[in-house]
Amino acid sequence: FFFLMIRRPPRSTQSRSSAASDVYKRQVSTQSTWGEFFLRNLNRKGRMFRDERRDKEVAVEEVFKQASLGNLPATLAPVEHKQFNPYTFNAGSVVAIAGPKFCLVAGDTRLSEGYSILSRNTSKLVPLTADTYIATSGMYADFIGLQKVLKARITQYKFNIGREPTTESTAQLLSHTLYGKRFFPFYTFNLIAGLDENGDGAVYGYDAIGTINRLPYAVQGSGKSLILPILDNEIQGYNKVKHTPPQDLNQLQELIVDVFTSAAERDIYTGDAVEVVVIEAGGKITTGTYKLRRD
C-alpha cells in the first residue's frame, strides 16, 4: 500500500510550494536588489564624472577667454626663473707699448662691480718671467685663476727645459691656455708685454678665446675706446702728412700717464692710480705709480 503525504506549505509563501522554491525566490530577489544598487551607483558616478568634466571644460574656456583679454591668472602666468651668470665684469684698463730696447705696460688700480668700487689699489699687472708681464682687465677672479695656471706651466717648463720661456713662448702659452677653455672661457682680456730675442719690446694682444697678434701697442678694458684713439694719433699718426712718433722712454711714459688721466675723466671704471712698469734690456725693471681721480 502506498500512502500519499500532503505537506503543509511554508508560511512565507501565499500558495502551495516547496521549501526549495521559496529559497530560490529569495535568492532571485536578493540578486535583483544588488544589481539595481550597482546600476544606480554606476549611473551616479557617471553623472559625477560628466559634471566634473563639464566644469573643467567651462573653467578652461574661461581661462582662454580671460587670457584673450589680457587677464591671465597669476597662477597660470609663465614662471620666470632667475638666470645664473657665472661671470662678472670688474672692468679697468691696461695698456702696453713696445719700443726699441724697452717695453712699457700699465694698468689702473681700481676694481669695480656695477656702480660700486671694491678696491682702489688692486694691481692688474703680474710678472710671469724675469722680462715678461701679463696685464689683464675683466673678471678679477678669472684673472687670478689664469695667472696661477700660467705660473704652474711656466714652472713645469723651467723644470723640463732648464730655463725660463721667452716672451714669445709665454705669449703662445697664453694663447693655447685661453683656446683650451673656449667652451667656458676665462672672462679676461689680456696683454703680454716683454722683450723679444733681440732685446726689443714685444706686445701681444688677445681676445677671450686666445686669438693672438703682435702689435706695436695695445689696449684692453673698459677705457679702450677712449685710450686707443689717442695712441693711434700719437704713435701711429694716421692721416698725418708728417709724423714723428715718440721713441724716447720718458715721452712714452708721460703719454701713458696722460691717456689714463684722460680716460679717468670719462670712464667710471678707470681711476684711483695708474701703475706703470718699464722693462728694459739687460734685466732692468722700473715700477712707478701715478695718481688719478678717485671719484
Coordinates of C-alpha atoms in Angstrom, one line a residue:
F1 CA 0.0 0.0 0.0
F2 CA 1.2 3.4 -0.8
F3 CA 0.4 6.4 1.3
L4 CA 0.5 9.9 -0.1
M5 CA 1.8 12.6 2.3
I6 CA 0.4 16.1 1.8
R7 CA 2.9 18.6 3.3
R8 CA 1.8 21.9 4.6
P9 CA 3.3 24.8 2.5
P10 CA 5.8 27.2 4.2
R11 CA 4.3 30.2 5.9
S12 CA 6.4 32.6 3.8
T13 CA 4.5 31.7 0.6
Q14 CA 1.0 32.6 -0.3
S15 CA 0.5 29.5 -2.3
R16 CA 1.4 25.9 -2.1
S17 CA 5.1 25.3 -3.0
S18 CA 8.2 23.5 -1.8
A19 CA 10.8 24.9 0.5
A20 CA 13.3 24.8 -2.3
S21 CA 11.2 27.1 -4.5
D22 CA 10.9 29.5 -1.6
V23 CA 14.7 29.8 -1.2
Y24 CA 15.1 30.2 -4.9
K25 CA 12.6 33.1 -4.8
R26 CA 14.6 34.8 -2.0
Q27 CA 17.9 34.4 -4.0
V28 CA 16.4 36.0 -7.1
S29 CA 15.1 38.9 -5.1
T30 CA 18.5 39.5 -3.4
Q31 CA 20.3 39.3 -6.7
S32 CA 18.0 41.9 -8.3
T33 CA 18.5 44.2 -5.3
W34 CA 22.3 44.1 -5.7
G35 CA 22.1 44.6 -9.4
E36 CA 19.9 47.6 -9.0
F37 CA 22.2 49.1 -6.4
F38 CA 25.2 48.6 -8.7
L39 CA 23.4 50.2 -11.7
R40 CA 22.3 53.2 -9.5
N41 CA 25.9 53.7 -8.2
L42 CA 27.3 53.4 -11.7
N43 CA 24.8 56.0 -13.0
R44 CA 25.6 58.3 -10.1
K45 CA 29.4 58.1 -10.8
G46 CA 28.8 58.6 -14.4
R47 CA 26.8 61.8 -13.7
M48 CA 29.5 63.0 -11.3
F49 CA 32.2 62.4 -14.0
R50 CA 30.2 64.2 -16.6
D51 CA 29.5 67.1 -14.3
E52 CA 33.2 67.3 -13.3
R53 CA 34.3 67.2 -16.9
R54 CA 31.8 69.8 -17.9
D55 CA 33.0 72.1 -15.0
K56 CA 36.7 71.6 -16.2
E57 CA 35.7 72.5 -19.8
V58 CA 33.9 75.6 -18.5
A59 CA 36.9 76.6 -16.4
V60 CA 39.3 76.1 -19.3
E61 CA 37.1 78.1 -21.6
E62 CA 37.0 80.9 -19.0
V63 CA 40.8 80.9 -18.7
F64 CA 41.2 81.2 -22.5
K65 CA 38.6 83.9 -22.5
Q66 CA 40.4 85.9 -19.8
A67 CA 43.8 85.3 -21.5
S68 CA 42.5 86.7 -24.7
L69 CA 41.5 89.8 -22.8
G70 CA 45.0 90.0 -21.2
N71 CA 43.8 88.9 -17.7
L72 CA 45.8 85.7 -17.2
P73 CA 45.5 84.5 -13.6
A74 CA 48.8 84.8 -11.6
T75 CA 48.8 81.0 -11.0
L76 CA 48.9 80.3 -14.7
A77 CA 51.3 83.1 -15.7
P78 CA 54.7 82.0 -17.1
V79 CA 57.3 81.4 -14.4
E80 CA 60.4 83.5 -14.7
H81 CA 63.5 81.7 -13.4
K82 CA 66.5 83.7 -12.3
Q83 CA 69.2 83.3 -14.8
F84 CA 72.6 82.0 -13.5
N85 CA 75.5 84.0 -14.7
P86 CA 79.0 82.8 -13.6
Y87 CA 80.7 86.0 -14.8
T88 CA 81.1 89.5 -13.6
F89 CA 83.0 92.4 -15.2
N90 CA 85.4 94.1 -12.8
A91 CA 86.5 96.4 -15.6
G92 CA 89.6 98.7 -15.5
S93 CA 92.0 99.4 -18.3
V94 CA 95.5 98.2 -19.3
V95 CA 98.0 99.5 -21.9
A96 CA 101.2 98.2 -23.3
I97 CA 103.7 99.9 -25.7
A98 CA 106.7 98.4 -27.3
G99 CA 109.8 100.4 -28.0
P100 CA 113.4 99.8 -29.0
K101 CA 115.2 98.0 -26.2
F102 CA 112.3 98.6 -23.8
C103 CA 108.6 97.9 -23.2
L104 CA 106.0 99.7 -21.1
V105 CA 103.0 98.1 -19.5
A106 CA 100.5 100.0 -17.4
G107 CA 97.1 99.4 -15.7
D108 CA 94.9 101.3 -13.3
T109 CA 94.3 100.1 -9.8
R110 CA 90.5 100.4 -9.4
L111 CA 88.5 97.3 -9.1
S112 CA 84.8 97.8 -9.6
E113 CA 81.5 95.9 -9.9
G114 CA 78.5 97.8 -11.3
Y115 CA 78.5 101.2 -9.6
S116 CA 80.5 100.0 -6.6
I117 CA 84.3 100.4 -6.1
L118 CA 85.5 97.2 -4.5
S119 CA 89.2 98.2 -4.2
R120 CA 91.3 101.2 -5.1
N121 CA 94.8 99.5 -5.0
T122 CA 94.5 96.3 -6.9
S123 CA 97.2 95.7 -9.5
K124 CA 96.3 94.4 -12.9
L125 CA 100.0 93.6 -13.8
V126 CA 101.7 90.3 -12.9
P127 CA 105.2 89.2 -13.8
L128 CA 105.4 85.7 -15.3
T129 CA 109.1 85.6 -16.0
A130 CA 112.1 87.9 -15.5
D131 CA 111.2 90.0 -18.6
T132 CA 107.5 89.2 -19.3
Y133 CA 104.4 90.6 -17.7
I134 CA 100.7 89.9 -18.2
A135 CA 98.2 92.7 -17.9
T136 CA 94.5 91.8 -17.6
S137 CA 91.2 93.5 -17.5
G138 CA 87.9 91.8 -17.0
M139 CA 86.8 89.4 -14.3
Y140 CA 89.3 89.5 -11.5
A141 CA 88.6 86.0 -10.2
D142 CA 89.3 84.6 -13.6
F143 CA 92.5 86.7 -13.8
I144 CA 93.7 85.1 -10.5
G145 CA 92.9 81.6 -11.8
L146 CA 94.5 82.3 -15.2
Q147 CA 97.8 83.5 -13.7
K148 CA 98.0 80.5 -11.4
V149 CA 97.6 78.2 -14.4
L150 CA 100.3 80.1 -16.4
K151 CA 102.8 80.2 -13.4
A152 CA 102.3 76.4 -12.9
R153 CA 103.0 75.7 -16.5
I154 CA 106.0 78.0 -16.6
T155 CA 107.4 76.3 -13.6
Q156 CA 107.0 72.9 -15.3
Y157 CA 108.6 74.4 -18.4
K158 CA 111.7 75.5 -16.4
F159 CA 111.9 72.1 -14.7
N160 CA 111.8 70.3 -18.1
I161 CA 113.9 72.7 -20.3
G162 CA 116.2 74.2 -17.7
R163 CA 115.5 77.8 -18.4
E164 CA 112.6 80.4 -18.5
P165 CA 110.5 80.6 -21.6
T166 CA 110.9 83.6 -23.8
T167 CA 108.3 86.3 -24.2
E168 CA 107.2 84.7 -27.5
S169 CA 106.8 81.3 -25.9
T170 CA 104.9 82.8 -22.9
A171 CA 102.6 84.6 -25.3
Q172 CA 102.0 81.3 -27.2
L173 CA 101.3 79.5 -23.9
L174 CA 98.7 82.0 -23.0
S175 CA 97.0 81.6 -26.4
H176 CA 96.8 77.8 -26.0
T177 CA 95.5 78.2 -22.5
L178 CA 92.7 80.5 -23.5
Y179 CA 91.8 78.4 -26.5
G180 CA 91.7 75.3 -24.4
K181 CA 88.9 77.0 -22.3
R182 CA 87.0 78.3 -25.3
F183 CA 83.8 76.4 -24.3
F184 CA 83.8 78.0 -20.8
P185 CA 86.3 80.8 -21.3
F186 CA 88.2 82.9 -18.9
Y187 CA 86.4 86.2 -18.8
T188 CA 89.7 88.1 -19.2
F189 CA 91.1 90.5 -21.8
N190 CA 94.9 90.1 -21.7
L191 CA 98.1 91.6 -22.9
I192 CA 101.6 90.1 -22.8
A193 CA 104.4 92.7 -22.6
G194 CA 108.1 91.9 -22.6
L195 CA 111.3 91.8 -24.7
D196 CA 111.9 89.6 -27.7
E197 CA 115.1 87.6 -28.5
N198 CA 116.8 90.8 -29.9
G199 CA 116.0 92.8 -26.7
D200 CA 113.3 95.0 -28.3
G201 CA 109.9 95.5 -26.9
A202 CA 107.2 92.9 -27.8
V203 CA 103.4 93.4 -27.1
Y204 CA 100.8 90.7 -27.8
G205 CA 97.1 91.2 -27.7
Y206 CA 94.3 88.6 -27.4
D207 CA 90.6 88.1 -27.5
A208 CA 88.8 86.0 -24.9
I209 CA 89.5 82.7 -26.6
G210 CA 93.2 83.1 -27.4
T211 CA 93.5 84.8 -30.8
I212 CA 96.9 86.3 -30.7
N213 CA 98.5 89.3 -32.5
R214 CA 101.8 91.0 -32.1
L215 CA 101.3 94.8 -32.0
P216 CA 103.4 97.9 -31.5
Y217 CA 100.9 98.9 -28.8
A218 CA 97.7 97.5 -27.4
V219 CA 94.8 98.5 -25.1
Q220 CA 92.3 96.3 -23.2
G221 CA 89.5 97.0 -20.8
S222 CA 86.6 99.4 -20.2
G223 CA 88.6 102.5 -21.3
K224 CA 89.8 101.0 -24.5
S225 CA 87.6 103.2 -26.7
L226 CA 88.9 106.3 -25.0
I227 CA 92.6 105.4 -24.9
L228 CA 93.2 103.7 -28.3
P229 CA 92.3 106.8 -30.5
I230 CA 94.9 108.9 -28.6
L231 CA 97.6 106.2 -29.1
D232 CA 96.6 105.9 -32.8
N233 CA 97.1 109.6 -33.2
E234 CA 100.3 110.0 -31.2
I235 CA 102.1 106.8 -32.1
Q236 CA 100.7 105.6 -35.4
G237 CA 99.9 109.0 -36.8
Y238 CA 97.0 108.1 -39.0
N239 CA 96.2 110.7 -41.7
K240 CA 99.2 112.8 -40.9
V241 CA 101.4 114.0 -43.7
K242 CA 104.4 114.5 -41.4
H243 CA 104.5 112.4 -38.2
T244 CA 107.4 111.6 -35.9
P245 CA 106.3 109.0 -33.3
P246 CA 107.7 109.3 -29.8
Q247 CA 110.6 106.9 -29.4
D248 CA 112.0 108.3 -26.1
L249 CA 111.2 106.2 -23.0
N250 CA 110.3 109.3 -20.9
Q251 CA 107.9 110.6 -23.6
L252 CA 106.1 107.4 -23.9
Q253 CA 105.8 107.1 -20.1
E254 CA 104.3 110.6 -20.0
L255 CA 102.0 109.6 -22.8
I256 CA 100.7 106.6 -20.8
V257 CA 100.0 108.8 -17.8
D258 CA 98.2 111.3 -19.9
V259 CA 95.9 108.8 -21.6
F260 CA 95.0 107.3 -18.3
T261 CA 94.3 110.7 -16.9
S262 CA 92.0 111.4 -19.8
A263 CA 90.2 108.1 -19.6
A264 CA 89.6 108.5 -15.9
E265 CA 87.6 111.7 -16.7
R266 CA 85.1 109.7 -18.8
D267 CA 85.2 106.1 -17.7
I268 CA 83.9 105.4 -14.1
Y269 CA 85.7 102.1 -14.0
T270 CA 89.2 103.6 -14.6
G271 CA 90.7 105.6 -11.8
D272 CA 92.5 106.0 -8.4
A273 CA 96.0 105.4 -9.7
V274 CA 97.9 104.0 -12.7
E275 CA 100.8 101.6 -12.2
V276 CA 103.5 101.7 -14.9
V277 CA 106.2 99.1 -15.3
V278 CA 109.2 99.7 -17.6
I279 CA 111.0 96.6 -18.8
E280 CA 114.4 97.4 -20.3
A281 CA 117.1 95.3 -22.0
G282 CA 119.6 94.0 -19.5
G283 CA 117.0 93.0 -17.0
K284 CA 116.3 96.4 -15.5
I285 CA 112.7 96.8 -14.4
T286 CA 111.3 100.0 -13.0
T287 CA 107.8 100.5 -11.4
G288 CA 106.0 103.8 -10.8
T289 CA 102.6 104.7 -9.6
Y290 CA 100.8 107.9 -10.5
K291 CA 97.6 109.2 -9.0
L292 CA 94.3 109.6 -11.0
R293 CA 91.0 110.9 -9.9
R294 CA 89.3 109.0 -7.1
D295 CA 85.6 109.6 -7.7

